[in-house]
Amino acid sequence: MQEKKRNWLSFGGEVLILAAIFTIVQYAITAGLLNQYYQINLASMVINIILAVSLNLINGFTGQLSLGHAGFMAVGAYASVIMTNMLGYPFIAGLLMACLAAALAGFIIGVPTLRLKGDYLAIATLAFGEVIRVVLQNIDAVNGPAGIVGISRLTTWPWLFGAMLLTILVVVNLVNSSYGRAIISVREDEIASELMGINTTSYKVLAFVFGAMFAGLAGALYAHYFYIIKPETFNFLKSFDILVMVVLGGLGSTTGAVIAAMFITVLTAVLQSFPAIRMILYALTLIIVMIYRPQGLMGNRELSRQTFGRIWGGRK
Amino acid sequence: MKRRSGRKLAMLVMMTFVLSILAGCGGGGSETQDEQINVGINVELSGGVASYGTNSKDGMMLAIEQINAAGGVLGKQLNPIIKDCKSLPDEAMSVSANLVGEGIVAQLGPLTSGNVQGSTSVMMDNGIPLVAPAATAVNVTVDEKTGDIMDYIFRVCFIDPFQGTLMAEFASTNLEAKNAAIYMDASSDYGKGLAKYFKETFEANGGTIVTEEGFVKGDRDFKATLTKIKGHNPDFIYIPGYYEEAAPLIKQAREMGITAPIGGTDGWDSSDMVAVATAENLNNTYFTNHYSSQDTDPQIVAFVEAYKAKYNGKDPDSFAALGYDAVQLLVQAINDANSTEPEAITAALATIKDFQGITGKMTIDEQHNPVKAGVIIEFKDGGQVMKARIQP
Amino acid sequence: MLEFSQQLINGLSLGAIYALIALGYTMVYGIILLINFAHGDIMMVGAFVGFYSITLLGSNIVAAMIFAMIACAILGVVIEKIAYRPLRNSTRIAALITAIGMSLFLEYATIFLLGPQQKVFPQSAFPLQQYEIMGLLITNKDIFIIVSAVVLMIILQFIIKQTKTGKAMRAVSVDREAAVLMGISVDKTISITFAIGSALAAAAGVMIGVYYNTVNPLMGIIPGLKAFVAAVLGGIGLIPGAMVGGFVLGILETFVSGYGSSLYRDAVAFGVLILILLIKPTGLLGKNTGEKV
């Protein structure tokens, strides 16, 4: 009884914290306290968080090395822009279409390739990501390599915050559900879980589709914030960037992915002012962090797993 | 107990989040010194097109150095603030916002059309002019859907239709070509844009495009496609792209026995063309350009000499020349406006007439494009021979 | 038919380049199961060493190649000591990220020191000879590359199968703990593996530099990626697999460009690759051993 009451108290507390963050940032934006530079980096940060958390579902929790996340981001970005800019539907329709298209792409790619193991899966997903990019480069209806220009800026802080919350909520819930336990068992020992009667392929596909869907969402938010999308932006190096965030944060730790995405975004922004040695510093950071924290910043632990789980509706 | 410490950590994360957003909120907008004019240089110094950005930046820095040595502009020194946009449009946007926070009066760069377009909305929101050295896509300065002019965006380079048309006219009139093959840089809007306009004009002149092929940036082996093109037996081959690919491409084509004339674009302009492709292989090739780096015009000679002196004997390519001109055009505008207010500079940029740059005499038209002469240059035994000069 | 044979030759010479890079890639993978994404960049460093020894020291192509191989062997050993060894007992993906970091470091340190522009090899470094056999064009460079790839593969296969070092390498790759018990120095064996793998990359780098006349700091990215694809395609960890994978990928790309559309080259080549993997998930030469429980 006592326990339950405390749960509700902390639940309320954490909702308040989230609401406070949202309101403070919203106020800072409307009152002009946050200049454009910080707003842009805030948007990048949130988009990176969504990408990292969703890839972490595939790479971290399911243990399937995917190197094609930028491809799904591209699918989402293009699908949403076709809906809003070309066909004139409202933004929400664009977002939904982005999720749908990316999830479908995830399903089409996941079903055949997830039978592959380890590095063979990595290469297949990488190849698919590149195929998506090259195909986009050759479709004249979306302007080929020049990309689509003049996308209205519909991505605002409420959308960003909502999408980020939704992503984390769904991923945490999924991981803490019975599906999640099955997914994690696949990572820990695929053969053993198969023997336990778990249909490993279908769980892998499930995680893959969810991961792809949120990458698509991130792509849609990206497209409607940065004015232009072109295929080259979504090449395999972009996939590597996302992977870096996931591993830096700690495979299988959602909070880790969030922290690492924030860290990488801030690092990238700070290094803008050191053009000559920017990438050298970035590379050294990766190497040094990995040498001293090979399990990532968070390992596979969560920050207050229980409280987070409860906030975002998971079981204990 | 365990849970409580977990909660503390959770709070910590939240705090970090908010802090990292708000951090340095007051730090933006560093004080601008009155004696200096802050000019933002937002170019690609890392990522796929780092070499274009670096060359152009070198051209810009040469111009800024010369201007400052001669006493600056309106009695003030130019203060370049260089930042890297990683060859990505989103990063270009962030860098522009960063530069705006540092109090720039104008921005130079980025190089590619897509990255300029990334930067565009920030420049428009803040009313600060941008001079693009090499963004050739039409929709950089004009919204193609609405026909609106991008008020603050200017450029010093040709637009794609001009060069594509120029080479098509030259191929059908001067070379009397009937069957042309196009082998473009399909990974850039530049290559695809030029190919499109070349095709339109060439077909309008009664010619046929026998095949359209593409390579991607970084390719070094073109033999498969060239073998295919050879089978079509074209009497002209158009290669819109940059010298890094065009030079080995021409070399392989000639070694394979393709003797047809080959045409290219200002992206070919580099001393590496002869070094890689060899003088002999380059015979019977032509490209459109703003100027010839082997011109004897004293202004051009002085530029080439100064550039070589500053950068260890390296020859300037078209990116360097255009970067140099972008600075000079901006300085001209500041002088014309007699002000360092971004609005005044923008107004002056829009009305510049007969500005004499390295890449030609230009007048900014109502679409913010420079109207300047194009030249067609032929490679002859390693030297450049001007075949034609076309006023638009 | 003539065009077909010509395309086959084109494909072989392109494939030989992928194979050359893939050899070192697959060897390192075979011993320590690390996807060494920095391999393409070690190749780039080798190409630059070769370039400077030709232009500054005036050495000939063979000497340049030896210089480059020695320099990169040292570089490879150092990289392994600093960046990979501390991670040997961590997850493989952590080492993968370090490899990505190392790859970026090599690229941008080179840009920092030498600028991002390409450098042009003097044409005299390797004068071109062209032969026409029954209407088919083949150059001495093609022959040089194809022969080198095959010879290096045989040497490598010999080292691994016949020498004591090779035996140690195989032992380490099968069971590291057992190898230690048998008195094999794991550290030393892995260092030698990196030295040989990096020297191979350097040889490939110099050949590619000479073949295409240019070197630039980002030249390793795409060939590195393609070589990785080739290695996996052939069955990663297998020396002959790298060879086969390289040639298959080269011929595939050539035929897509030659008979399909060059615009879709990479898409079709990668598509076929996925198909091959789906049909034969362990690569062309890989044995399906099944997973041990």
PDB file of N, CA and C in Angstrom, chain B residues 171-212:
ATOM      1  N   ALA B 171      28.953  22.389 -79.486  1.00  0.00           N
ATOM      2  CA  ALA B 171      29.072  21.040 -80.046  1.00  0.00           C
ATOM      3  C   ALA B 171      28.304  20.931 -81.361  1.00  0.00           C
ATOM      4  N   SER B 172      27.101  21.482 -81.409  1.00  0.00           N
ATOM      5  CA  SER B 172      26.343  21.290 -82.647  1.00  0.00           C
ATOM      6  C   SER B 172      26.763  22.261 -83.738  1.00  0.00           C
ATOM      7  N   THR B 173      27.174  23.482 -83.373  1.00  0.00           N
ATOM      8  CA  THR B 173      27.539  24.452 -84.405  1.00  0.00           C
ATOM      9  C   THR B 173      29.009  24.301 -84.818  1.00  0.00           C
ATOM     10  N   ASN B 174      29.920  24.472 -83.877  1.00  0.00           N
ATOM     11  CA  ASN B 174      31.339  24.486 -84.231  1.00  0.00           C
ATOM     12  C   ASN B 174      31.895  23.105 -84.546  1.00  0.00           C
ATOM     13  N   LEU B 175      31.458  22.092 -83.778  1.00  0.00           N
ATOM     14  CA  LEU B 175      32.019  20.754 -83.992  1.00  0.00           C
ATOM     15  C   LEU B 175      31.136  19.913 -84.893  1.00  0.00           C
ATOM     16  N   GLU B 176      29.967  20.432 -85.229  1.00  0.00           N
ATOM     17  CA  GLU B 176      29.004  19.737 -86.096  1.00  0.00           C
ATOM     18  C   GLU B 176      28.711  18.331 -85.610  1.00  0.00           C
ATOM     19  N   ALA B 177      28.551  18.204 -84.309  1.00  0.00           N
ATOM     20  CA  ALA B 177      28.247  16.889 -83.745  1.00  0.00           C
ATOM     21  C   ALA B 177      26.765  16.579 -83.920  1.00  0.00           C
ATOM     22  N   LYS B 178      26.472  15.317 -84.188  1.00  0.00           N
ATOM     23  CA  LYS B 178      25.082  14.897 -84.355  1.00  0.00           C
ATOM     24  C   LYS B 178      24.672  13.909 -83.258  1.00  0.00           C
ATOM     25  N   ASN B 179      25.592  13.015 -82.914  1.00  0.00           N
ATOM     26  CA  ASN B 179      25.291  11.993 -81.913  1.00  0.00           C
ATOM     27  C   ASN B 179      26.190  12.170 -80.701  1.00  0.00           C
ATOM     28  N   ALA B 180      25.599  12.621 -79.622  1.00  0.00           N
ATOM     29  CA  ALA B 180      26.411  12.883 -78.448  1.00  0.00           C
ATOM     30  C   ALA B 180      26.102  11.874 -77.346  1.00  0.00           C
ATOM     31  N   ALA B 181      27.127  11.532 -76.574  1.00  0.00           N
ATOM     32  CA  ALA B 181      26.935  10.721 -75.366  1.00  0.00           C
ATOM     33  C   ALA B 181      27.157  11.628 -74.174  1.00  0.00           C
ATOM     34  N   ILE B 182      26.374  11.418 -73.111  1.00  0.00           N
ATOM     35  CA  ILE B 182      26.576  12.178 -71.883  1.00  0.00           C
ATOM     36  C   ILE B 182      27.069  11.213 -70.815  1.00  0.00           C
ATOM     37  N   TYR B 183      28.146  11.594 -70.145  1.00  0.00           N
ATOM     38  CA  TYR B 183      28.670  10.772 -69.054  1.00  0.00           C
ATOM     39  C   TYR B 183      28.885  11.728 -67.894  1.00  0.00           C
ATOM     40  N   MET B 184      27.891  11.774 -66.988  1.00  0.00           N
ATOM     41  CA  MET B 184      27.865  12.847 -65.990  1.00  0.00           C
ATOM     42  C   MET B 184      28.255  12.373 -64.590  1.00  0.00           C
ATOM     43  N   ASP B 185      28.579  13.341 -63.770  1.00  0.00           N
ATOM     44  CA  ASP B 185      28.739  13.071 -62.345  1.00  0.00           C
ATOM     45  C   ASP B 185      27.335  12.966 -61.757  1.00  0.00           C
ATOM     46  N   ALA B 186      26.849  11.747 -61.611  1.00  0.00           N
ATOM     47  CA  ALA B 186      25.458  11.548 -61.220  1.00  0.00           C
ATOM     48  C   ALA B 186      25.254  11.703 -59.727  1.00  0.00           C
ATOM     49  N   SER B 187      26.342  11.894 -58.973  1.00  0.00           N
ATOM     50  CA  SER B 187      26.169  12.034 -57.531  1.00  0.00           C
ATOM     51  C   SER B 187      26.051  13.498 -57.129  1.00  0.00           C
ATOM     52  N   SER B 188      26.190  14.409 -58.078  1.00  0.00           N
ATOM     53  CA  SER B 188      26.062  15.823 -57.722  1.00  0.00           C
ATOM     54  C   SER B 188      24.967  16.479 -58.540  1.00  0.00           C
ATOM     55  N   ASP B 189      24.301  17.453 -57.939  1.00  0.00           N
ATOM     56  CA  ASP B 189      23.282  18.199 -58.670  1.00  0.00           C
ATOM     57  C   ASP B 189      23.927  18.978 -59.811  1.00  0.00           C
ATOM     58  N   TYR B 190      25.188  19.321 -59.617  1.00  0.00           N
ATOM     59  CA  TYR B 190      25.930  20.059 -60.641  1.00  0.00           C
ATOM     60  C   TYR B 190      25.988  19.262 -61.944  1.00  0.00           C
ATOM     61  N   GLY B 191      26.473  18.028 -61.841  1.00  0.00           N
ATOM     62  CA  GLY B 191      26.591  17.176 -63.028  1.00  0.00           C
ATOM     63  C   GLY B 191      25.244  16.916 -63.675  1.00  0.00           C
ATOM     64  N   LYS B 192      24.266  16.578 -62.853  1.00  0.00           N
ATOM     65  CA  LYS B 192      22.945  16.265 -63.403  1.00  0.00           C
ATOM     66  C   LYS B 192      22.277  17.494 -64.010  1.00  0.00           C
ATOM     67  N   GLY B 193      22.450  18.653 -63.347  1.00  0.00           N
ATOM     68  CA  GLY B 193      21.838  19.884 -63.845  1.00  0.00           C
ATOM     69  C   GLY B 193      22.401  20.261 -65.211  1.00  0.00           C
ATOM     70  N   LEU B 194      23.712  20.215 -65.330  1.00  0.00           N
ATOM     71  CA  LEU B 194      24.348  20.577 -66.600  1.00  0.00           C
ATOM     72  C   LEU B 194      23.950  19.614 -67.700  1.00  0.00           C
ATOM     73  N   ALA B 195      23.901  18.318 -67.359  1.00  0.00           N
ATOM     74  CA  ALA B 195      23.537  17.320 -68.354  1.00  0.00           C
ATOM     75  C   ALA B 195      22.142  17.600 -68.911  1.00  0.00           C
ATOM     76  N   LYS B 196      21.249  17.995 -68.032  1.00  0.00           N
ATOM     77  CA  LYS B 196      19.865  18.254 -68.432  1.00  0.00           C
ATOM     78  C   LYS B 196      19.793  19.386 -69.459  1.00  0.00           C
ATOM     79  N   TYR B 197      20.492  20.504 -69.165  1.00  0.00           N
ATOM     80  CA  TYR B 197      20.398  21.646 -70.073  1.00  0.00           C
ATOM     81  C   TYR B 197      21.164  21.397 -71.365  1.00  0.00           C
ATOM     82  N   PHE B 198      22.246  20.653 -71.266  1.00  0.00           N
ATOM     83  CA  PHE B 198      22.974  20.294 -72.485  1.00  0.00           C
ATOM     84  C   PHE B 198      22.062  19.494 -73.401  1.00  0.00           C
ATOM     85  N   LYS B 199      21.402  18.520 -72.811  1.00  0.00           N
ATOM     86  CA  LYS B 199      20.534  17.620 -73.575  1.00  0.00           C
ATOM     87  C   LYS B 199      19.422  18.412 -74.260  1.00  0.00           C
ATOM     88  N   GLU B 200      18.786  19.309 -73.514  1.00  0.00           N
ATOM     89  CA  GLU B 200      17.679  20.100 -74.068  1.00  0.00           C
ATOM     90  C   GLU B 200      18.117  20.858 -75.314  1.00  0.00           C
ATOM     91  N   THR B 201      19.222  21.584 -75.185  1.00  0.00           N
ATOM     92  CA  THR B 201      19.670  22.410 -76.298  1.00  0.00           C
ATOM     93  C   THR B 201      20.177  21.569 -77.451  1.00  0.00           C
ATOM     94  N   PHE B 202      20.923  20.525 -77.099  1.00  0.00           N
ATOM     95  CA  PHE B 202      21.501  19.700 -78.163  1.00  0.00           C
ATOM     96  C   PHE B 202      20.407  19.039 -78.988  1.00  0.00           C
ATOM     97  N   GLU B 203      19.372  18.573 -78.328  1.00  0.00           N
ATOM     98  CA  GLU B 203      18.266  17.942 -79.054  1.00  0.00           C
ATOM     99  C   GLU B 203      17.468  18.965 -79.842  1.00  0.00           C
ATOM    100  N   ALA B 204      17.334  20.173 -79.276  1.00  0.00           N
ATOM    101  CA  ALA B 204      16.628  21.234 -79.992  1.00  0.00           C
ATOM    102  C   ALA B 204      17.368  21.608 -81.272  1.00  0.00           C
ATOM    103  N   ASN B 205      18.688  21.434 -81.258  1.00  0.00           N
ATOM    104  CA  ASN B 205      19.483  21.721 -82.455  1.00  0.00           C
ATOM    105  C   ASN B 205      19.480  20.565 -83.448  1.00  0.00           C
ATOM    106  N   GLY B 206      18.698  19.555 -83.180  1.00  0.00           N
ATOM    107  CA  GLY B 206      18.588  18.449 -84.120  1.00  0.00           C
ATOM    108  C   GLY B 206      19.524  17.294 -83.835  1.00  0.00           C
ATOM    109  N   GLY B 207      20.258  17.353 -82.736  1.00  0.00           N
ATOM    110  CA  GLY B 207      21.169  16.258 -82.414  1.00  0.00           C
ATOM    111  C   GLY B 207      20.467  15.154 -81.642  1.00  0.00           C
ATOM    112  N   THR B 208      21.154  14.024 -81.490  1.00  0.00           N
ATOM    113  CA  THR B 208      20.595  12.907 -80.743  1.00  0.00           C
ATOM    114  C   THR B 208      21.532  12.571 -79.590  1.00  0.00           C
ATOM    115  N   ILE B 209      20.951  12.294 -78.424  1.00  0.00           N
ATOM    116  CA  ILE B 209      21.757  11.797 -77.313  1.00  0.00           C
ATOM    117  C   ILE B 209      21.725  10.277 -77.392  1.00  0.00           C
ATOM    118  N   VAL B 210      22.857   9.675 -77.718  1.00  0.00           N
ATOM    119  CA  VAL B 210      22.849   8.226 -77.941  1.00  0.00           C
ATOM    120  C   VAL B 210      22.812   7.441 -76.634  1.00  0.00           C
ATOM    121  N   THR B 211      23.443   7.988 -75.590  1.00  0.00           N
ATOM    122  CA  THR B 211      23.357   7.296 -74.309  1.00  0.00           C
ATOM    123  C   THR B 211      23.662   8.269 -73.174  1.00  0.00           C
ATOM    124  N   GLU B 212      23.037   8.054 -72.032  1.00  0.00           N
ATOM    125  CA  GLU B 212      23.281   8.875 -70.856  1.00  0.00           C
ATOM    126  C   GLU B 212      23.813   7.987 -69.747  1.00  0.00           C
TER     127      GLU B 212
END
